Amino acid sequence: MRVGIVGGGQLGRMLALAAHPLGIAVTTLDPAETSPAAQVAPAIVGGYGDLGSLERLARASDVATYEFENVPVEAASFLADRVPVRPGPEALAAAQDRLAEKTLFEAVGLPVPPFAAVHDLESLRAAIDDVGLPAVLKTRRLGYDGKGQAVLRDALRADDAWRAVGEQPSILERFVPFRRELSVVAARGVDGAVAAYPLVENEHRDGILRVSRAPADVDEATRAAAEGHARAVLERLGYVGVLAIELFDVDGGLLGNEMAPRVHNSGHWTTEGAVTSQFEQHLRAVCGLPLGDASPRGSSGMVNLIGAAPSREDVLAVPGAHLHLYGKQPRPGRKIGHVTVVAQDHARRENALERLLPSIREV
Ligand code: AMP
């Protein structure tokens, strides 16, 4: 079985590493010659929209997938004319546009913060009346890790916010006083089977994920609701592969924030902390293989390494800690790796995180 992956970042690298023991051959496509994935698997060097490169990827693959969501939908459709593309281009299209994404969530019964579409200053003013303040103005496309966003607290500052997002088609979303951020990572197979990982609690700073803890402390009703929402989105899209949905926990109720049609940073703990990692699960799904068990093995934590690598000795001295480096040059704000800790219970996990965190410096 040969899997082509559009994108050669750390997610492509971890998919390639998970593919090796399954006897699955991975080829990635990325413009960077020394991409994280190119260091561990054959790679085609080329742009995501370059038809010649896509043709080569299709010829090297029995099935194609992607590891980031800003692949042009036309590129995914071009591939889909040649090999099965999983998840399909329509999932990619929904995830690329915040308006389509929120509309999809509402359509399957996943509540979302009040929102309205914005295309100019006038519609922004109407949206403020509609949605209320405070609110967040977010570009519909190409926003990630909090980029392309402006918080709006005062209706008189509408033009500042409009300029701050580059006067691009956007949505205005009510600012919700969430208790915490959660995510659900789930997979759907070619046969329609669904496997969901336990909910994850995520700590962000400056819009970037810093620490995840899984399983999150939630009651059974919340767990079942999140799994139900994930299943509904997967089924509505006829989705095959791993999907992540980021959620806000607002006084016990869940609101949908955004989704990623791929393996996700908040699922990295599954490599050691679940019976089947999200990377293996995605490969199983897209290759039409049976899905694996998504149960946790204990209590896990994941800490992103941002901008600087810690001392290997310090990290590995923490019982239950595993180091994952992506082969990227450190740069301020850049994710260059992560550390997972797995322990028997939450208390021991917190102990391990307390020992680990002082050795991790963010730049
Ligand atoms: P996003 O790119 O949509 O995930 O937003 C980045 C971060 O901004 C989220 O992880 C939240 O911490 C925060 N955020 C986004 N939307 C809202 C909202 N409607 N209310 C409150 N905080 C938000």
GROMACS .gro file of C-alpha atoms and ligand atoms in nm:
model
  386
    1MET     CA    1   0.000   0.000   0.000
    2ARG     CA    2   0.134   0.345  -0.093
    3VAL     CA    3   0.009   0.666   0.064
    4GLY     CA    4   0.080   1.009  -0.084
    5ILE     CA    5   0.070   1.299   0.160
    6VAL     CA    6   0.036   1.658   0.048
    7GLY     CA    7   0.253   1.849   0.292
    8GLY     CA    8   0.580   1.749   0.454
    9GLY     CA    9   0.566   1.916   0.796
   10GLN     CA   10   0.580   1.743   1.132
   11LEU     CA   11   0.241   1.583   1.084
   12GLY     CA   12   0.358   1.427   0.756
   13ARG     CA   13   0.674   1.314   0.930
   14MET     CA   14   0.483   1.145   1.213
   15LEU     CA   15   0.245   0.982   0.964
   16ALA     CA   16   0.547   0.849   0.772
   17LEU     CA   17   0.704   0.715   1.093
   18ALA     CA   18   0.377   0.539   1.183
   19ALA     CA   19   0.353   0.395   0.831
   20HIS     CA   20   0.688   0.210   0.844
   21PRO     CA   21   0.588  -0.074   1.081
   22LEU     CA   22   0.264  -0.128   0.888
   23GLY     CA   23   0.459  -0.181   0.567
   24ILE     CA   24   0.291   0.126   0.417
   25ALA     CA   25   0.513   0.333   0.188
   26VAL     CA   26   0.470   0.708   0.222
   27THR     CA   27   0.568   0.977  -0.029
   28THR     CA   28   0.522   1.340   0.064
   29LEU     CA   29   0.493   1.656  -0.143
   30ASP     CA   30   0.635   1.978  -0.002
   31PRO     CA   31   0.816   2.281  -0.145
   32ALA     CA   32   1.094   2.254   0.116
   33GLU     CA   33   1.377   2.021   0.024
   34THR     CA   34   1.458   1.942   0.387
   35SER     CA   35   1.102   1.930   0.518
   36PRO     CA   36   1.051   1.732   0.841
   37ALA     CA   37   0.891   1.448   0.641
   38ALA     CA   38   1.161   1.446   0.370
   39GLN     CA   39   1.410   1.350   0.642
   40VAL     CA   40   1.229   1.019   0.704
   41ALA     CA   41   1.049   0.926   0.380
   42PRO     CA   42   1.075   0.978   0.003
   43ALA     CA   43   0.962   1.327  -0.090
   44ILE     CA   44   0.868   1.516  -0.402
   45VAL     CA   45   0.989   1.874  -0.385
   46GLY     CA   46   0.726   2.102  -0.536
   47GLY     CA   47   0.441   2.342  -0.469
   48TYR     CA   48   0.106   2.209  -0.344
   49GLY     CA   49  -0.065   2.352  -0.647
   50ASP     CA   50   0.198   2.241  -0.901
   51LEU     CA   51   0.024   2.000  -1.139
   52GLY     CA   52   0.343   1.821  -1.244
   53SER     CA   53   0.431   1.751  -0.880
   54LEU     CA   54   0.076   1.642  -0.802
   55GLU     CA   55   0.085   1.407  -1.102
   56ARG     CA   56   0.407   1.252  -0.970
   57LEU     CA   57   0.254   1.216  -0.624
   58ALA     CA   58  -0.054   1.045  -0.772
   59ARG     CA   59   0.169   0.802  -0.963
   60ALA     CA   60   0.357   0.716  -0.641
   61SER     CA   61   0.034   0.656  -0.444
   62ASP     CA   62  -0.261   0.419  -0.413
   63VAL     CA   63  -0.440   0.673  -0.194
   64ALA     CA   64  -0.368   1.036  -0.116
   65THR     CA   65  -0.422   1.246   0.194
   66TYR     CA   66  -0.296   1.575   0.341
   67GLU     CA   67  -0.137   1.692   0.658
   68PHE     CA   68  -0.249   2.053   0.658
   69GLU     CA   69  -0.573   2.216   0.555
   70ASN     CA   70  -0.454   2.495   0.333
   71VAL     CA   71  -0.389   2.268   0.038
   72PRO     CA   72  -0.574   2.426  -0.257
   73VAL     CA   73  -0.906   2.244  -0.306
   74GLU     CA   74  -0.824   2.235  -0.681
   75ALA     CA   75  -0.506   2.037  -0.599
   76ALA     CA   76  -0.709   1.786  -0.397
   77SER     CA   77  -0.964   1.760  -0.680
   78PHE     CA   78  -0.682   1.710  -0.936
   79LEU     CA   79  -0.550   1.424  -0.722
   80ALA     CA   80  -0.902   1.285  -0.672
   81ASP     CA   81  -0.933   1.239  -1.050
   82ARG     CA   82  -0.634   1.002  -1.029
   83VAL     CA   83  -0.642   0.826  -0.690
   84PRO     CA   84  -0.884   0.814  -0.397
   85VAL     CA   85  -0.828   1.123  -0.180
   86ARG     CA   86  -0.921   1.076   0.184
   87PRO     CA   87  -1.069   1.277   0.341
   88GLY     CA   88  -1.237   1.412   0.027
   89PRO     CA   89  -1.194   1.762  -0.115
   90GLU     CA   90  -1.534   1.868   0.028
   91ALA     CA   91  -1.404   1.818   0.384
   92LEU     CA   92  -1.104   2.031   0.294
   93ALA     CA   93  -1.329   2.302   0.150
   94ALA     CA   94  -1.545   2.311   0.465
   95ALA     CA   95  -1.241   2.335   0.693
   96GLN     CA   96  -1.083   2.616   0.490
   97ASP     CA   97  -1.372   2.855   0.531
   98ARG     CA   98  -1.486   2.954   0.879
   99LEU     CA   99  -1.831   3.044   0.748
  100ALA     CA  100  -1.880   2.702   0.585
  101GLU     CA  101  -1.739   2.533   0.895
  102LYS     CA  102  -1.972   2.710   1.140
  103THR     CA  103  -2.267   2.650   0.907
  104LEU     CA  104  -2.180   2.279   0.894
  105PHE     CA  105  -2.153   2.258   1.274
  106GLU     CA  106  -2.496   2.418   1.313
  107ALA     CA  107  -2.645   2.188   1.048
  108VAL     CA  108  -2.538   1.876   1.240
  109GLY     CA  109  -2.655   2.011   1.576
  110LEU     CA  110  -2.321   2.122   1.721
  111PRO     CA  111  -2.395   2.459   1.886
  112VAL     CA  112  -2.157   2.745   1.797
  113PRO     CA  113  -2.107   3.097   1.936
  114PRO     CA  114  -2.343   3.348   1.768
  115PHE     CA  115  -2.179   3.456   1.441
  116ALA     CA  116  -2.245   3.656   1.126
  117ALA     CA  117  -2.074   3.688   0.788
  118VAL     CA  118  -1.884   4.010   0.720
  119HIS     CA  119  -1.770   4.138   0.379
  120ASP     CA  120  -1.729   4.512   0.435
  121LEU     CA  121  -1.748   4.776   0.706
  122GLU     CA  122  -2.123   4.813   0.670
  123SER     CA  123  -2.188   4.442   0.715
  124LEU     CA  124  -1.946   4.447   1.011
  125ARG     CA  125  -2.160   4.716   1.177
  126ALA     CA  126  -2.474   4.510   1.111
  127ALA     CA  127  -2.297   4.200   1.249
  128ILE     CA  128  -2.208   4.387   1.569
  129ASP     CA  129  -2.579   4.463   1.624
  130ASP     CA  130  -2.664   4.102   1.549
  131VAL     CA  131  -2.397   3.917   1.742
  132GLY     CA  132  -2.324   4.159   2.028
  133LEU     CA  133  -1.996   4.265   2.188
  134PRO     CA  134  -1.734   4.168   2.284
  135ALA     CA  135  -1.672   3.971   1.969
  136VAL     CA  136  -1.388   3.831   1.759
  137LEU     CA  137  -1.352   3.920   1.394
  138LYS     CA  138  -1.185   3.632   1.209
  139THR     CA  139  -1.090   3.607   0.843
  140ARG     CA  140  -1.286   3.329   0.674
  141ARG     CA  141  -0.970   3.186   0.519
  142LEU     CA  142  -0.608   3.119   0.611
  143GLY     CA  143  -0.637   3.192   0.980
  144TYR     CA  144  -0.455   2.963   1.221
  145ASP     CA  145  -0.306   2.980   1.569
  146GLY     CA  146  -0.498   3.304   1.631
  147LYS     CA  147  -0.367   3.482   1.319
  148GLY     CA  148  -0.608   3.692   1.109
  149GLN     CA  149  -0.816   3.783   1.414
  150ALA     CA  150  -0.912   4.098   1.600
  151VAL     CA  151  -1.102   4.124   1.928
  152LEU     CA  152  -1.368   4.393   1.916
  153ARG     CA  153  -1.500   4.544   2.242
  154ASP     CA  154  -1.623   4.881   2.125
  155ALA     CA  155  -1.851   4.937   1.824
  156LEU     CA  156  -1.670   5.264   1.754
  157ARG     CA  157  -1.352   5.065   1.680
  158ALA     CA  158  -1.515   4.862   1.401
  159ASP     CA  159  -1.297   5.021   1.131
  160ASP     CA  160  -0.978   4.939   1.326
  161ALA     CA  161  -1.083   4.574   1.351
  162TRP     CA  162  -1.176   4.566   0.982
  163ARG     CA  163  -0.831   4.701   0.892
  164ALA     CA  164  -0.661   4.461   1.137
  165VAL     CA  165  -0.795   4.159   0.947
  166GLY     CA  166  -0.683   4.305   0.615
  167GLU     CA  167  -1.037   4.398   0.500
  168GLN     CA  168  -1.096   4.037   0.396
  169PRO     CA  169  -1.418   3.833   0.400
  170SER     CA  170  -1.460   3.740   0.765
  171ILE     CA  171  -1.698   3.625   1.032
  172LEU     CA  172  -1.781   3.813   1.349
  173GLU     CA  173  -1.817   3.573   1.637
  174ARG     CA  174  -1.943   3.648   1.987
  175PHE     CA  175  -1.662   3.629   2.242
  176VAL     CA  176  -1.759   3.341   2.468
  177PRO     CA  177  -1.642   3.327   2.832
  178PHE     CA  178  -1.534   2.966   2.808
  179ARG     CA  179  -1.417   2.771   3.111
  180ARG     CA  180  -1.166   2.577   2.909
  181GLU     CA  181  -1.082   2.460   2.560
  182LEU     CA  182  -1.136   2.097   2.469
  183SER     CA  183  -1.090   1.898   2.154
  184VAL     CA  184  -1.220   1.573   2.020
  185VAL     CA  185  -1.015   1.367   1.776
  186ALA     CA  186  -1.201   1.091   1.596
  187ALA     CA  187  -1.162   0.873   1.290
  188ARG     CA  188  -1.399   0.722   1.038
  189GLY     CA  189  -1.306   0.424   0.824
  190VAL     CA  190  -1.398   0.342   0.466
  191ASP     CA  191  -1.661   0.102   0.609
  192GLY     CA  192  -1.821   0.382   0.813
  193ALA     CA  193  -1.687   0.265   1.151
  194VAL     CA  194  -1.607   0.551   1.390
  195ALA     CA  195  -1.353   0.553   1.674
  196ALA     CA  196  -1.321   0.856   1.902
  197TYR     CA  197  -1.036   0.932   2.140
  198PRO     CA  198  -1.122   1.066   2.483
  199LEU     CA  199  -1.168   1.442   2.508
  200VAL     CA  200  -0.852   1.648   2.546
  201GLU     CA  201  -0.813   1.967   2.750
  202ASN     CA  202  -0.593   2.225   2.577
  203GLU     CA  203  -0.407   2.524   2.712
  204HIS     CA  204  -0.326   2.793   2.454
  205ARG     CA  205  -0.108   3.099   2.491
  206ASP     CA  206  -0.091   3.372   2.226
  207GLY     CA  207  -0.318   3.153   2.014
  208ILE     CA  208  -0.070   2.862   2.010
  209LEU     CA  209  -0.132   2.529   2.180
  210ARG     CA  210   0.109   2.483   2.470
  211VAL     CA  211  -0.013   2.191   2.681
  212SER     CA  212  -0.272   1.917   2.630
  213ARG     CA  213  -0.405   1.681   2.894
  214ALA     CA  214  -0.597   1.363   2.818
  215PRO     CA  215  -0.837   1.222   2.905
  216ALA     CA  216  -0.993   1.555   3.007
  217ASP     CA  217  -1.192   1.555   3.329
  218VAL     CA  218  -1.546   1.562   3.193
  219ASP     CA  219  -1.868   1.392   3.291
  220GLU     CA  220  -2.012   1.111   3.086
  221ALA     CA  221  -2.277   1.337   2.926
  222THR     CA  222  -2.011   1.578   2.796
  223ARG     CA  223  -1.797   1.294   2.664
  224ALA     CA  224  -2.093   1.140   2.486
  225ALA     CA  225  -2.202   1.478   2.345
  226ALA     CA  226  -1.856   1.547   2.199
  227GLU     CA  227  -1.834   1.202   2.047
  228GLY     CA  228  -2.184   1.243   1.904
  229HIS     CA  229  -2.091   1.577   1.746
  230ALA     CA  230  -1.774   1.430   1.595
  231ARG     CA  231  -1.969   1.136   1.456
  232ALA     CA  232  -2.231   1.368   1.306
  233VAL     CA  233  -1.967   1.580   1.128
  234LEU     CA  234  -1.783   1.271   1.002
  235GLU     CA  235  -2.102   1.119   0.868
  236ARG     CA  236  -2.231   1.440   0.711
  237LEU     CA  237  -1.905   1.476   0.514
  238GLY     CA  238  -1.875   1.104   0.430
  239TYR     CA  239  -1.535   1.155   0.588
  240VAL     CA  240  -1.253   0.900   0.587
  241GLY     CA  241  -0.953   0.962   0.813
  242VAL     CA  242  -0.881   1.145   1.137
  243LEU     CA  243  -1.068   1.468   1.215
  244ALA     CA  244  -1.018   1.705   1.506
  245ILE     CA  245  -1.281   1.946   1.638
  246GLU     CA  246  -1.187   2.222   1.879
  247LEU     CA  247  -1.455   2.301   2.133
  248PHE     CA  248  -1.526   2.560   2.401
  249ASP     CA  249  -1.658   2.432   2.731
  250VAL     CA  250  -1.901   2.701   2.845
  251ASP     CA  251  -2.056   2.608   3.181
  252GLY     CA  252  -2.086   2.245   3.086
  253GLY     CA  253  -2.222   2.306   2.735
  254LEU     CA  254  -1.998   2.251   2.432
  255LEU     CA  255  -1.965   2.502   2.148
  256GLY     CA  256  -1.784   2.422   1.823
  257ASN     CA  257  -1.489   2.648   1.737
  258GLU     CA  258  -1.312   2.495   1.440
  259MET     CA  259  -1.210   2.168   1.284
  260ALA     CA  260  -0.899   2.027   1.121
  261PRO     CA  261  -0.939   1.763   0.848
  262ARG     CA  262  -0.621   1.583   0.955
  263VAL     CA  263  -0.422   1.456   1.249
  264HIS     CA  264  -0.397   1.729   1.510
  265ASN     CA  265  -0.154   1.874   1.763
  266SER     CA  266  -0.402   1.800   2.042
  267GLY     CA  267  -0.382   1.431   1.945
  268HIS     CA  268  -0.004   1.397   1.977
  269TRP     CA  269  -0.039   1.238   2.321
  270THR     CA  270  -0.191   0.931   2.151
  271THR     CA  271   0.150   0.814   2.025
  272GLU     CA  272   0.231   0.672   2.366
  273GLY     CA  273  -0.093   0.744   2.551
  274ALA     CA  274  -0.349   0.550   2.346
  275VAL     CA  275  -0.368   0.193   2.223
  276THR     CA  276  -0.355   0.321   1.862
  277SER     CA  277  -0.188   0.653   1.780
  278GLN     CA  278  -0.379   0.911   1.576
  279PHE     CA  279  -0.113   0.872   1.304
  280GLU     CA  280  -0.160   0.497   1.271
  281GLN     CA  281  -0.536   0.550   1.294
  282HIS     CA  282  -0.534   0.797   1.004
  283LEU     CA  283  -0.330   0.555   0.792
  284ARG     CA  284  -0.559   0.265   0.881
  285ALA     CA  285  -0.861   0.474   0.783
  286VAL     CA  286  -0.733   0.609   0.451
  287CYS     CA  287  -0.597   0.267   0.349
  288GLY     CA  288  -0.933   0.099   0.412
  289LEU     CA  289  -0.794  -0.105   0.703
  290PRO     CA  290  -0.983  -0.176   1.027
  291LEU     CA  291  -0.968   0.112   1.274
  292GLY     CA  292  -0.766   0.058   1.591
  293ASP     CA  293  -0.866   0.086   1.955
  294ALA     CA  294  -0.874   0.454   2.058
  295SER     CA  295  -0.874   0.385   2.433
  296PRO     CA  296  -0.624   0.570   2.653
  297ARG     CA  297  -0.348   0.374   2.824
  298GLY     CA  298  -0.345   0.598   3.129
  299SER     CA  299  -0.324   0.972   3.188
  300SER     CA  300  -0.125   1.171   2.933
  301GLY     CA  301   0.018   1.517   2.896
  302MET     CA  302   0.172   1.682   2.591
  303VAL     CA  303   0.389   1.993   2.592
  304ASN     CA  304   0.482   2.169   2.270
  305LEU     CA  305   0.842   2.278   2.220
  306ILE     CA  306   0.823   2.627   2.079
  307GLY     CA  307   1.122   2.815   1.943
  308ALA     CA  308   1.391   2.624   2.134
  309ALA     CA  309   1.487   2.264   2.206
  310PRO     CA  310   1.526   2.162   2.569
  311SER     CA  311   1.813   1.951   2.697
  312ARG     CA  312   1.754   1.592   2.592
  313GLU     CA  313   1.894   1.474   2.926
  314ASP     CA  314   1.653   1.688   3.129
  315VAL     CA  315   1.347   1.571   2.936
  316LEU     CA  316   1.439   1.205   2.937
  317ALA     CA  317   1.516   1.213   3.311
  318VAL     CA  318   1.143   1.262   3.378
  319PRO     CA  319   0.977   0.923   3.428
  320GLY     CA  320   0.721   0.853   3.156
  321ALA     CA  321   0.847   1.133   2.926
  322HIS     CA  322   0.903   1.087   2.551
  323LEU     CA  323   1.077   1.339   2.327
  324HIS     CA  324   0.963   1.406   1.970
  325LEU     CA  325   1.173   1.644   1.762
  326TYR     CA  326   1.066   1.741   1.411
  327GLY     CA  327   1.402   1.814   1.248
  328LYS     CA  328   1.320   2.185   1.219
  329GLN     CA  329   1.549   2.482   1.275
  330PRO     CA  330   1.446   2.664   1.594
  331ARG     CA  331   1.291   3.005   1.531
  332PRO     CA  332   1.085   3.220   1.770
  333GLY     CA  333   0.725   3.100   1.779
  334ARG     CA  334   0.797   2.789   1.570
  335LYS     CA  335   0.680   2.446   1.686
  336ILE     CA  336   0.993   2.231   1.670
  337GLY     CA  337   0.883   1.930   1.872
  338HIS     CA  338   0.681   1.808   2.164
  339VAL     CA  339   0.715   1.599   2.476
  340THR     CA  340   0.456   1.353   2.596
  341VAL     CA  341   0.424   1.210   2.943
  342VAL     CA  342   0.217   0.904   3.023
  343ALA     CA  343   0.135   0.808   3.381
  344GLN     CA  344  -0.100   0.575   3.564
  345ASP     CA  345  -0.329   0.851   3.684
  346HIS     CA  346  -0.386   1.227   3.670
  347ALA     CA  347  -0.193   1.298   3.992
  348ARG     CA  348   0.119   1.121   3.867
  349ARG     CA  349   0.083   1.291   3.530
  350GLU     CA  350   0.071   1.632   3.697
  351ASN     CA  351   0.385   1.540   3.892
  352ALA     CA  352   0.561   1.448   3.570
  353LEU     CA  353   0.449   1.774   3.404
  354GLU     CA  354   0.573   1.973   3.704
  355ARG     CA  355   0.914   1.810   3.670
  356LEU     CA  356   0.918   1.858   3.295
  357LEU     CA  357   0.800   2.217   3.254
  358PRO     CA  358   1.103   2.394   3.413
  359SER     CA  359   1.328   2.238   3.148
  360ILE     CA  360   1.116   2.378   2.864
  361ARG     CA  361   1.184   2.731   2.756
  362GLU     CA  362   0.959   2.904   2.505
  363VAL     CA  363   1.104   3.151   2.259
  364AMP     P1  364  -0.915   2.999   1.646
  364AMP     O1  365  -0.809   3.033   1.546
  364AMP     O2  366  -1.052   3.022   1.599
  364AMP     O3  367  -0.895   2.863   1.708
  364AMP     O4  368  -0.891   3.102   1.769
  364AMP     C1  369  -0.770   3.106   1.841
  364AMP     C2  370  -0.796   3.119   1.989
  364AMP     O5  371  -0.868   3.241   2.016
  364AMP     C3  372  -0.884   3.009   2.046
  364AMP     O6  373  -0.808   2.896   2.079
  364AMP     C4  374  -0.945   3.079   2.167
  364AMP     O7  375  -0.855   3.076   2.275
  364AMP     C5  376  -0.964   3.221   2.120
  364AMP     N1  377  -1.100   3.239   2.064
  364AMP     C6  378  -1.138   3.215   1.938
  364AMP     N2  379  -1.270   3.238   1.920
  364AMP     C7  380  -1.318   3.277   2.040
  364AMP     C8  381  -1.448   3.315   2.087
  364AMP     N3  382  -1.556   3.318   2.006
  364AMP     N4  383  -1.460   3.348   2.218
  364AMP     C9  384  -1.352   3.346   2.299
  364AMP     N5  385  -1.227   3.312   2.261
  364AMP    C10  386  -1.209   3.278   2.133
   0.00000   0.00000   0.00000
